[in-house]
Tab-separated table of C-alpha atoms and ligand atoms in Angstrom:
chain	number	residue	atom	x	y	z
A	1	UNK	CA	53.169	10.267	4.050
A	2	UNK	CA	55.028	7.161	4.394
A	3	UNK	CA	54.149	4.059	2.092
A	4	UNK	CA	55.434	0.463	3.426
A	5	UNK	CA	55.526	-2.059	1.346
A	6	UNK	CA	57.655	-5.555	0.709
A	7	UNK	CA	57.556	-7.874	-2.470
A	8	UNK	CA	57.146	-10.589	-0.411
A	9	UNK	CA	53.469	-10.555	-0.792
A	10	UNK	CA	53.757	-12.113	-4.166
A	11	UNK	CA	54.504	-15.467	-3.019
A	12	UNK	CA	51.042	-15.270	-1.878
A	13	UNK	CA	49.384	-16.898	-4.358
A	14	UNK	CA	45.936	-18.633	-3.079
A	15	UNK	CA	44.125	-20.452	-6.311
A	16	UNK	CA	40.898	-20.314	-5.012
A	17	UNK	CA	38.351	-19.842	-2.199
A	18	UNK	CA	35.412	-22.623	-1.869
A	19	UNK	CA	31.712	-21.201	-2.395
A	20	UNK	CA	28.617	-23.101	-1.675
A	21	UNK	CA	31.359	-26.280	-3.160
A	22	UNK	CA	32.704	-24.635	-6.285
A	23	UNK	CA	35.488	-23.328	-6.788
A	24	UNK	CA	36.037	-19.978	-7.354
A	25	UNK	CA	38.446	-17.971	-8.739
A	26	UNK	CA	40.518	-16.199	-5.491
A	27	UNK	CA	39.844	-12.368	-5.416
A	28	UNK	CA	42.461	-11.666	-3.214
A	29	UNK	CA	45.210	-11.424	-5.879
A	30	UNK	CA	49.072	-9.602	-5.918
A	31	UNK	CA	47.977	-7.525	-8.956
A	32	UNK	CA	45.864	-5.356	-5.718
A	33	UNK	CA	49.120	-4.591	-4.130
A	34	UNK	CA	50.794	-4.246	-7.070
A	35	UNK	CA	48.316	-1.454	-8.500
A	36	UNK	CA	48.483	0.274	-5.480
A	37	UNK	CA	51.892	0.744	-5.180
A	38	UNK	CA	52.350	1.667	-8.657
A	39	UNK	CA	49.930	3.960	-8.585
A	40	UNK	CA	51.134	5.688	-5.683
A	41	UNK	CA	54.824	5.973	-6.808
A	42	UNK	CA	53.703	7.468	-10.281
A	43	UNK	CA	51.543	9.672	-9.782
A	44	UNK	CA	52.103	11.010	-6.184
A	45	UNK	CA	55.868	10.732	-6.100
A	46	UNK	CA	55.254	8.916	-2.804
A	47	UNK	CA	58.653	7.242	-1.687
A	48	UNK	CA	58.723	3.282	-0.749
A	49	UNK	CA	59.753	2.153	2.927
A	50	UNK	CA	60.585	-1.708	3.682
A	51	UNK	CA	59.271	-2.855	6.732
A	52	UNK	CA	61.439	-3.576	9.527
A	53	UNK	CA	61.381	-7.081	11.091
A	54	UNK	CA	59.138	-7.487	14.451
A	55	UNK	CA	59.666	-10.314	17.133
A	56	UNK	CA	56.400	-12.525	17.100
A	57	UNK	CA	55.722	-11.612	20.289
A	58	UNK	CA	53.705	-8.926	18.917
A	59	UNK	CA	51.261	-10.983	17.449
A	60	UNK	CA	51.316	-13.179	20.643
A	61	UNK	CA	49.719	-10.252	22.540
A	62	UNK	CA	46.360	-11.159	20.243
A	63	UNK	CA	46.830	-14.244	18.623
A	64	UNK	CA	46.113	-17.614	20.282
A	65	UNK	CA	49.919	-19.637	20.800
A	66	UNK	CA	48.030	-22.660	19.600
A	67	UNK	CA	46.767	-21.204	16.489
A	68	UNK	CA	50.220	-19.407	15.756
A	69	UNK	CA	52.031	-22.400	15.997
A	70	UNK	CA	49.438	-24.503	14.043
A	71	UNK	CA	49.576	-21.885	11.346
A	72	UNK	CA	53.404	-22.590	10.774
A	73	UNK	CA	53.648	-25.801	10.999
A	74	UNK	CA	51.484	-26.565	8.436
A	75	UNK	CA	52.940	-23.855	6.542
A	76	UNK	CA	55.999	-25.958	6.594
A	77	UNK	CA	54.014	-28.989	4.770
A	78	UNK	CA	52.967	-27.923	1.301
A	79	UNK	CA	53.420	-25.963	-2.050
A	80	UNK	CA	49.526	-26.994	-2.421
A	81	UNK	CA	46.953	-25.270	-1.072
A	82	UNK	CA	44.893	-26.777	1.823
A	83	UNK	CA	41.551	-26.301	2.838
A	84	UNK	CA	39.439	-27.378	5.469
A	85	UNK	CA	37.293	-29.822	5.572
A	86	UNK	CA	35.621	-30.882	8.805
A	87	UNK	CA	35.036	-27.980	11.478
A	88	UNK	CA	35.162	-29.239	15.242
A	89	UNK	CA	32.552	-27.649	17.438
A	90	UNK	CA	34.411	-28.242	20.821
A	91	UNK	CA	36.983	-26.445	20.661
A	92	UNK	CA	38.140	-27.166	24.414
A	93	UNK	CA	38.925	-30.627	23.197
A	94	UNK	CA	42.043	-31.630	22.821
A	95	UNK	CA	42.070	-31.704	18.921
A	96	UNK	CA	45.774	-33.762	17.307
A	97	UNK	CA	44.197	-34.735	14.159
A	98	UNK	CA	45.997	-31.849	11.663
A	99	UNK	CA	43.030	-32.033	9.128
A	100	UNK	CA	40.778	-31.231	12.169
A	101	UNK	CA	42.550	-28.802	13.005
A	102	UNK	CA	42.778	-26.658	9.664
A	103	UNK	CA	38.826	-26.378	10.688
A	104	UNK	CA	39.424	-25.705	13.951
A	105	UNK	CA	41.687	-22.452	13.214
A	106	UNK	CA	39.109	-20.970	10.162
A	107	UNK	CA	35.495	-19.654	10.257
A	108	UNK	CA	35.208	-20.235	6.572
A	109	UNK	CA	37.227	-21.579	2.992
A	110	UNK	CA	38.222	-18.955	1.625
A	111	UNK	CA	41.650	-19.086	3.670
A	112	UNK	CA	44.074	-21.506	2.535
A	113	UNK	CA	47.627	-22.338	3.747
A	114	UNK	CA	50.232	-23.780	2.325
A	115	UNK	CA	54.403	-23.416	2.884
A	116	UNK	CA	54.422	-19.386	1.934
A	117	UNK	CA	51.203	-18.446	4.167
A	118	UNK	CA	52.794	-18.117	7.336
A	119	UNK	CA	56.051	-16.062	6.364
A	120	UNK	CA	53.658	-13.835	4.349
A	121	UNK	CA	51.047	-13.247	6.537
A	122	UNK	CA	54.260	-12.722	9.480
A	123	UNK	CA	55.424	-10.015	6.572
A	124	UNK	CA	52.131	-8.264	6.447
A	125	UNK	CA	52.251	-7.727	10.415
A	126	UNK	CA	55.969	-6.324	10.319
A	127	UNK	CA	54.545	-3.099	7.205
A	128	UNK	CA	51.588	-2.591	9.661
A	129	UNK	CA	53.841	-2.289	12.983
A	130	UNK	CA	56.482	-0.479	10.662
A	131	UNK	CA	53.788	1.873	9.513
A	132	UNK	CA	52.647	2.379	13.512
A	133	UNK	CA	56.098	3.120	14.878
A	134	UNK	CA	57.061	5.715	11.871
A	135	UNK	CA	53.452	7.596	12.975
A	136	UNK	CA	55.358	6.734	16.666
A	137	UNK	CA	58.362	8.214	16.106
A	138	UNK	CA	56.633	11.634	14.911
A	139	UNK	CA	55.605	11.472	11.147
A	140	UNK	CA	51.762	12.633	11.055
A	141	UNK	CA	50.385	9.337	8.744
A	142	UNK	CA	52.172	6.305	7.247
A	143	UNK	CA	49.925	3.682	4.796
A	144	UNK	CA	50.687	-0.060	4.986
A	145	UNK	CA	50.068	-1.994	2.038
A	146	UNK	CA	49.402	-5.070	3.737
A	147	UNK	CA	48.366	-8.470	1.728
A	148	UNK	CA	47.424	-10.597	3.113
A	149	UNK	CA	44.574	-8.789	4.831
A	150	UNK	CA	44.152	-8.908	8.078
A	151	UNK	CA	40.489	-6.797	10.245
A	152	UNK	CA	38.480	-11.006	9.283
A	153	UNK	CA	41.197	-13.038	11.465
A	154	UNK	CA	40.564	-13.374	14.841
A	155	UNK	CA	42.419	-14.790	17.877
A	156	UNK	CA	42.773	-18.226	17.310
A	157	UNK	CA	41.255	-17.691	13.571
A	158	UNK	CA	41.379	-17.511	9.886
A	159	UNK	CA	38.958	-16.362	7.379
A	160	UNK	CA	38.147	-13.585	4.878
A	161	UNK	CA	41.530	-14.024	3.376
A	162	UNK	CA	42.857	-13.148	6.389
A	163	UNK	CA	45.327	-14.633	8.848
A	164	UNK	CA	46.834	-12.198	10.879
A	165	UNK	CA	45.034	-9.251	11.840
A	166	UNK	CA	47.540	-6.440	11.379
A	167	UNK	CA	45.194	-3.108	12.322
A	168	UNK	CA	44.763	-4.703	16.120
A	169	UNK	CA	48.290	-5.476	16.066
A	170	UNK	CA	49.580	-2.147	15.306
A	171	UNK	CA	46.789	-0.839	17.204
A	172	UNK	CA	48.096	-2.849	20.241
A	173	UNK	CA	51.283	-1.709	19.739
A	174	UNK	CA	50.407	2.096	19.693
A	175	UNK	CA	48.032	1.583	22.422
A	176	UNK	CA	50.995	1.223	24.715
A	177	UNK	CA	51.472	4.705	23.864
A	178	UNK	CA	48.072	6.084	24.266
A	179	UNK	CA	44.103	5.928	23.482
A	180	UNK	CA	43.766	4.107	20.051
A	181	UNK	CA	40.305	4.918	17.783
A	182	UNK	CA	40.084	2.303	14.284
A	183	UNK	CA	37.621	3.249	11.906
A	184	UNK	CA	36.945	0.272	9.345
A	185	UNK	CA	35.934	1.513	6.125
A	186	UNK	CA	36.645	-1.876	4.123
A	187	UNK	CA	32.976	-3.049	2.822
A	188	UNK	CA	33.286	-5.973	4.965
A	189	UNK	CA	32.334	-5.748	8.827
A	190	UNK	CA	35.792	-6.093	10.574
A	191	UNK	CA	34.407	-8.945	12.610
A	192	UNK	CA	38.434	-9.930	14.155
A	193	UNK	CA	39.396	-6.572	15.275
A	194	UNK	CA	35.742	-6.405	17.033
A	195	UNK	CA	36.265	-9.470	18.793
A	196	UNK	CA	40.476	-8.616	19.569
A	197	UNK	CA	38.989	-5.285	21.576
A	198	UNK	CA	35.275	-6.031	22.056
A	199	UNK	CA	35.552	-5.917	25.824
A	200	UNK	CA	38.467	-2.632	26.179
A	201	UNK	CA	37.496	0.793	26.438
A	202	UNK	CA	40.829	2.126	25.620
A	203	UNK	CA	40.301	1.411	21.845
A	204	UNK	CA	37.336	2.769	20.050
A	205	UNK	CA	36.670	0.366	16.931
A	206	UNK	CA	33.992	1.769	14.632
A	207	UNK	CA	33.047	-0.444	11.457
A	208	UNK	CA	30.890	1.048	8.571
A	209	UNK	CA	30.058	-1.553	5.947
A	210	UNK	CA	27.606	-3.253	3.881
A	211	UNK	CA	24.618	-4.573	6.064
A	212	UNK	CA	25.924	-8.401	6.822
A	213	UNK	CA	22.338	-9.811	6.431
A	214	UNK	CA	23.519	-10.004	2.491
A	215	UNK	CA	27.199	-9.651	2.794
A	216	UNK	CA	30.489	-11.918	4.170
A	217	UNK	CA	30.536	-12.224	7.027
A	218	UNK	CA	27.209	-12.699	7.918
A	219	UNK	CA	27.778	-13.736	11.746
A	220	UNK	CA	28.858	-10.231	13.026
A	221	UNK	CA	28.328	-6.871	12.157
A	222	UNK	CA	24.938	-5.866	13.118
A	223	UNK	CA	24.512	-2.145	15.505
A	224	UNK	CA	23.089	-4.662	18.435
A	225	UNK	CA	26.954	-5.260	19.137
A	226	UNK	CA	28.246	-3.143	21.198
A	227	UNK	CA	30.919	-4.129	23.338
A	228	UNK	CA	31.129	-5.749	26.610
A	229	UNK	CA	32.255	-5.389	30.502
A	230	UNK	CA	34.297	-1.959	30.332
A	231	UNK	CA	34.460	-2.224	26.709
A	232	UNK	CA	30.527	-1.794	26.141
A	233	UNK	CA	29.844	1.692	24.104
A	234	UNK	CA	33.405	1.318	22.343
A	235	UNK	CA	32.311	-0.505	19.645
A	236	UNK	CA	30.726	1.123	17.140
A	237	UNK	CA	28.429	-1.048	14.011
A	238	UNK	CA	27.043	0.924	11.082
A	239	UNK	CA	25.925	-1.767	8.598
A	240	UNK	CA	24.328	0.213	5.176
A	241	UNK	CA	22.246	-1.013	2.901
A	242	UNK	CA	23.204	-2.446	-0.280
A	243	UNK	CA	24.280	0.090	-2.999
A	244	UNK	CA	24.317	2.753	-0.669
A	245	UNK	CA	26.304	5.718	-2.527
A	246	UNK	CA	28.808	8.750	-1.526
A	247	UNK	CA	26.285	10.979	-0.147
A	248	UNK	CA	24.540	8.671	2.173
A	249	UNK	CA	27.893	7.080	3.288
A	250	UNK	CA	29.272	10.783	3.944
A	251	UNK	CA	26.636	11.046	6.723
A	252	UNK	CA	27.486	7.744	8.731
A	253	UNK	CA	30.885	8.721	8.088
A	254	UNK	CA	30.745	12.177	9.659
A	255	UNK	CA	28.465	10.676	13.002
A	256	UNK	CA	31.803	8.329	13.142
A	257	UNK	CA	34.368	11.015	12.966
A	258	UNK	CA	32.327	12.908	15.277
A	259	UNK	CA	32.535	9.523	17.463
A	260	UNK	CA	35.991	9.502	17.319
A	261	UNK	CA	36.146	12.773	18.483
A	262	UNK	CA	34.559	12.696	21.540
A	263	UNK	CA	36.767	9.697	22.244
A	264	UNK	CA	39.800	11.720	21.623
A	265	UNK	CA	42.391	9.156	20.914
A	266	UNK	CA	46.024	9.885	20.412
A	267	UNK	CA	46.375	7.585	17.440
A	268	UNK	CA	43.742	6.687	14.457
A	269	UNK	CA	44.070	3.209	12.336
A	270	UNK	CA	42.233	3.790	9.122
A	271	UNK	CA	41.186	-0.173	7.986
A	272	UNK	CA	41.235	0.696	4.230
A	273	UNK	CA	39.369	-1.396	1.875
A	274	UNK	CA	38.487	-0.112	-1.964
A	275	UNK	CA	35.724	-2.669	-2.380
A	276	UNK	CA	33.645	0.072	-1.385
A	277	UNK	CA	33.506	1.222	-4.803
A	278	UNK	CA	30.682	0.536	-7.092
A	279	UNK	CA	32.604	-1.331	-9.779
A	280	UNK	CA	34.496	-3.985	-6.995
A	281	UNK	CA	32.959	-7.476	-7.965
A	282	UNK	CA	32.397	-8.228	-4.567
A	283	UNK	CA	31.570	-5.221	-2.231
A	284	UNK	CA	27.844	-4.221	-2.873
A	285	UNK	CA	27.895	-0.305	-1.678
A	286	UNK	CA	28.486	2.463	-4.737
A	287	UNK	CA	31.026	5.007	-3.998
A	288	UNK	CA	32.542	6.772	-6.796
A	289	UNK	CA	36.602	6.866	-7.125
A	290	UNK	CA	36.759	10.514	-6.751
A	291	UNK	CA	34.341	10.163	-3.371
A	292	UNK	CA	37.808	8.102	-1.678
A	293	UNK	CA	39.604	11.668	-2.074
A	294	UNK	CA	36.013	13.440	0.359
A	295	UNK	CA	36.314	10.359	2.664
A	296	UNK	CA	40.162	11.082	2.710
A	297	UNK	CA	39.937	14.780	3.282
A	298	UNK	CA	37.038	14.314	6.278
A	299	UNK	CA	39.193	11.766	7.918
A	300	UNK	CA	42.163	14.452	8.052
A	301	UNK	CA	40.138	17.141	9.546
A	302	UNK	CA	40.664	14.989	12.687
A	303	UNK	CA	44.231	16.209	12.577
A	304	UNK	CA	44.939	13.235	14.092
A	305	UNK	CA	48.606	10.737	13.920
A	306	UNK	CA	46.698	8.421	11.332
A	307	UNK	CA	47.910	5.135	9.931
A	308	UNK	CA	46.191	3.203	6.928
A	309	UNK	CA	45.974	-0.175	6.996
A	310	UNK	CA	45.411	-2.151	3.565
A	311	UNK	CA	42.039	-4.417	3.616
A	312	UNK	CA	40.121	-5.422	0.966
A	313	UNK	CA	39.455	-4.164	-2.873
A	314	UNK	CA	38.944	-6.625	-5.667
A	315	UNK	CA	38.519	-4.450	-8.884
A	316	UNK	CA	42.371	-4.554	-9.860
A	317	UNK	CA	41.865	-2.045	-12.497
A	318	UNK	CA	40.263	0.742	-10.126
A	319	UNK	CA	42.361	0.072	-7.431
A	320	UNK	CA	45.094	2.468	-8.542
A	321	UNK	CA	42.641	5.057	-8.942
A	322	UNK	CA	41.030	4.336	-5.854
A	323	UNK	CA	44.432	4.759	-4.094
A	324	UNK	CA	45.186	8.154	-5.624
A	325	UNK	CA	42.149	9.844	-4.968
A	326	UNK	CA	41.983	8.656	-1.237
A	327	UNK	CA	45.969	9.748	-0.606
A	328	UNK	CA	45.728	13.004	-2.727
A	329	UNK	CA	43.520	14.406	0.226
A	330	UNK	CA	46.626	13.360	2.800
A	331	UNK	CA	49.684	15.115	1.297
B	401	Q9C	N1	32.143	-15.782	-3.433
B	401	Q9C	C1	38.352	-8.708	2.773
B	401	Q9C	O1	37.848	-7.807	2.122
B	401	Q9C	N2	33.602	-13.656	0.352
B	401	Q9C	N3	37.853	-9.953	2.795
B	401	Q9C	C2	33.600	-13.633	-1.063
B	401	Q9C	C3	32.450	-14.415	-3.069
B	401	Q9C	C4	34.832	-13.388	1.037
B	401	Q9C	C5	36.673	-10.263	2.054
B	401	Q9C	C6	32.348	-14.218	-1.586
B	401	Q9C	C7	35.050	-11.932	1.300
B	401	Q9C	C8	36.271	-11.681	2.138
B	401	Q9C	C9	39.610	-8.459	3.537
B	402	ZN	ZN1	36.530	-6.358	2.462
């Protein structure tokens, strides 16, 4: 298995997301990245590939120009971190005020910008589509440790800690190539890649998270949504109850895989998140570490081209473990 990863992410650095108006320490720190990848060069031997560099054209073909271009330029602005404040409802309006906009282009405030967002979050995009054209090109399953995240953004926006949502784009990518199934396994519903393929029936996104009647993000996620137009039966909801643990969660994740395979894609995208486990400070579900190693070893009797896509996780000292156990069942 390939690992892709690039240092860039620690220039990353957002302070804090806004709860109910406090601040809040920001979950979404380097150290997640930076356990990971240690962890996976130490113990597994696994070598380290830098991502090649991708034209932004590629996240054109899901991202709204607009929103792109409103996401650099105020990238260009600040070393401080800005937040929205007003959100416009109208968003056929012609909208020129920039703090309006920062509103416009997020769903919530836990997504700052400021001058290091956009090259990072353009950095997380090229290790997912590096990771998708080294499964491509023949190798059976590559792992992107993407940060920022990316399954919360949506086409023209933010949120979740996310900006750029690099399992559609590198499942757009190998779409062109044939029949695309994404299983989400972070805790959170993967509310932007539903949306990016909510109407396409030649990608198959299945979600399995913690029931978003309790959890972020509480808009989307429910087994009422099922897809639309052509799309409609090719999206897939399983939202669990809170503290659900490994053996309950190794039945919805068998129905999936059995989902998947009566879809029989060419490619699978694996939207990893480790705040699944029952120590994450945010998550809510209870899997075990060594339960990431079953979930692992299920997902590869699909003997499918695979690549992993890095989500969410918040307990940095697990993380590495988490990692391990999951990849031990892949090599
Ligand atoms: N005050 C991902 O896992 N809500 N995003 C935190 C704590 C935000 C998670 C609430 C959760 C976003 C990629
Ligand atoms: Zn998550």
């Amino acid at each position: 298995m390939k690992i892709i990863y690039s240092q860039k992410h620690l220039l990353h650095t957002p302070p804090a997301e806004i709860f109910n108006g406090n601040m809040d320490p920001h979950a979404e720190v380097p150290d997640r990245i930076e356990n990971i990848r240690k962890a996976l060069t130490k113990e597994l031997h696994l070598d380290i590939l830098a991502p090649n560099k991708f034209s932004i054209s590629w996240i054109k073909k899901l991202h709204d120009d607009k929103y792109i271009k409103f996401l650099e330029k105020t990238s260009k602005l600040t070393e401080e971190y800005l937040y929205p404040s007003v959100f416009p409802y109208d968003n056929y309006l012609q909208i020129d005020n920039d703090l309006a906009k920062r509103g416009l282009y997020a769903f919530d405030m836990y997504t700052p910008i400021n001058c290091q967002t956009f090259k990072t979050a353009c950095e997380s995009v090229n290790i997912a589509l590096t990771a998708a054209t080294v499964v491509a090109e023949g190798e059976k399953s590559s792992y992107a440790l993407c940060r920022p995240p990316g399954h919360h953004a949506e086409k023209a926006k933010m949120g979740g800690y996310c900006y750029f949502n690099n399992a559609a784009i590198a499942a757009e990518y190998l779409s062109k190539h044939g029949k695309v199934a994404i299983l989400d396994v972070d805790v959170h519903h993967g509310n932007g890649t539903q949306s990016l393929f909510y109407d396409r029936s030649d990608v198959l996104f299945i979600s399995i998270h913690a029931d978003p009647k309790y959890k972020f993000p509480y808009f989307s996620g429910t087994a009422k949504e099922k897809g639309v137009g052509r799309g409609l039966g090719f999206n897939i909801n399983y939202p669990l109850k809170l503290k659900t643990g490994d053996l309950a969660y190794h039945q919805v994740l068998l129905k999936s895989i059995d989902q998947i395979k009566i879809f029989q894609p060419k490619y699978l995208i694996i939207s990893l998140g480790y705040d699944t486990h029952k120590d994450d400070p945010i998550g809510g579900l209870s899997l075990t570490t060594s339960y990431y190693f079953q979930m692992a070893k299920a997902i590869r009797l699909l003997n499918l081209s695979t690549v992993f896509i890095q989500e969410g996780g918040y307990n940095t000292k697990i993380l590495g473990y988490a990692a391990v156990s999951f990849v031990s069942a892949f090599i």
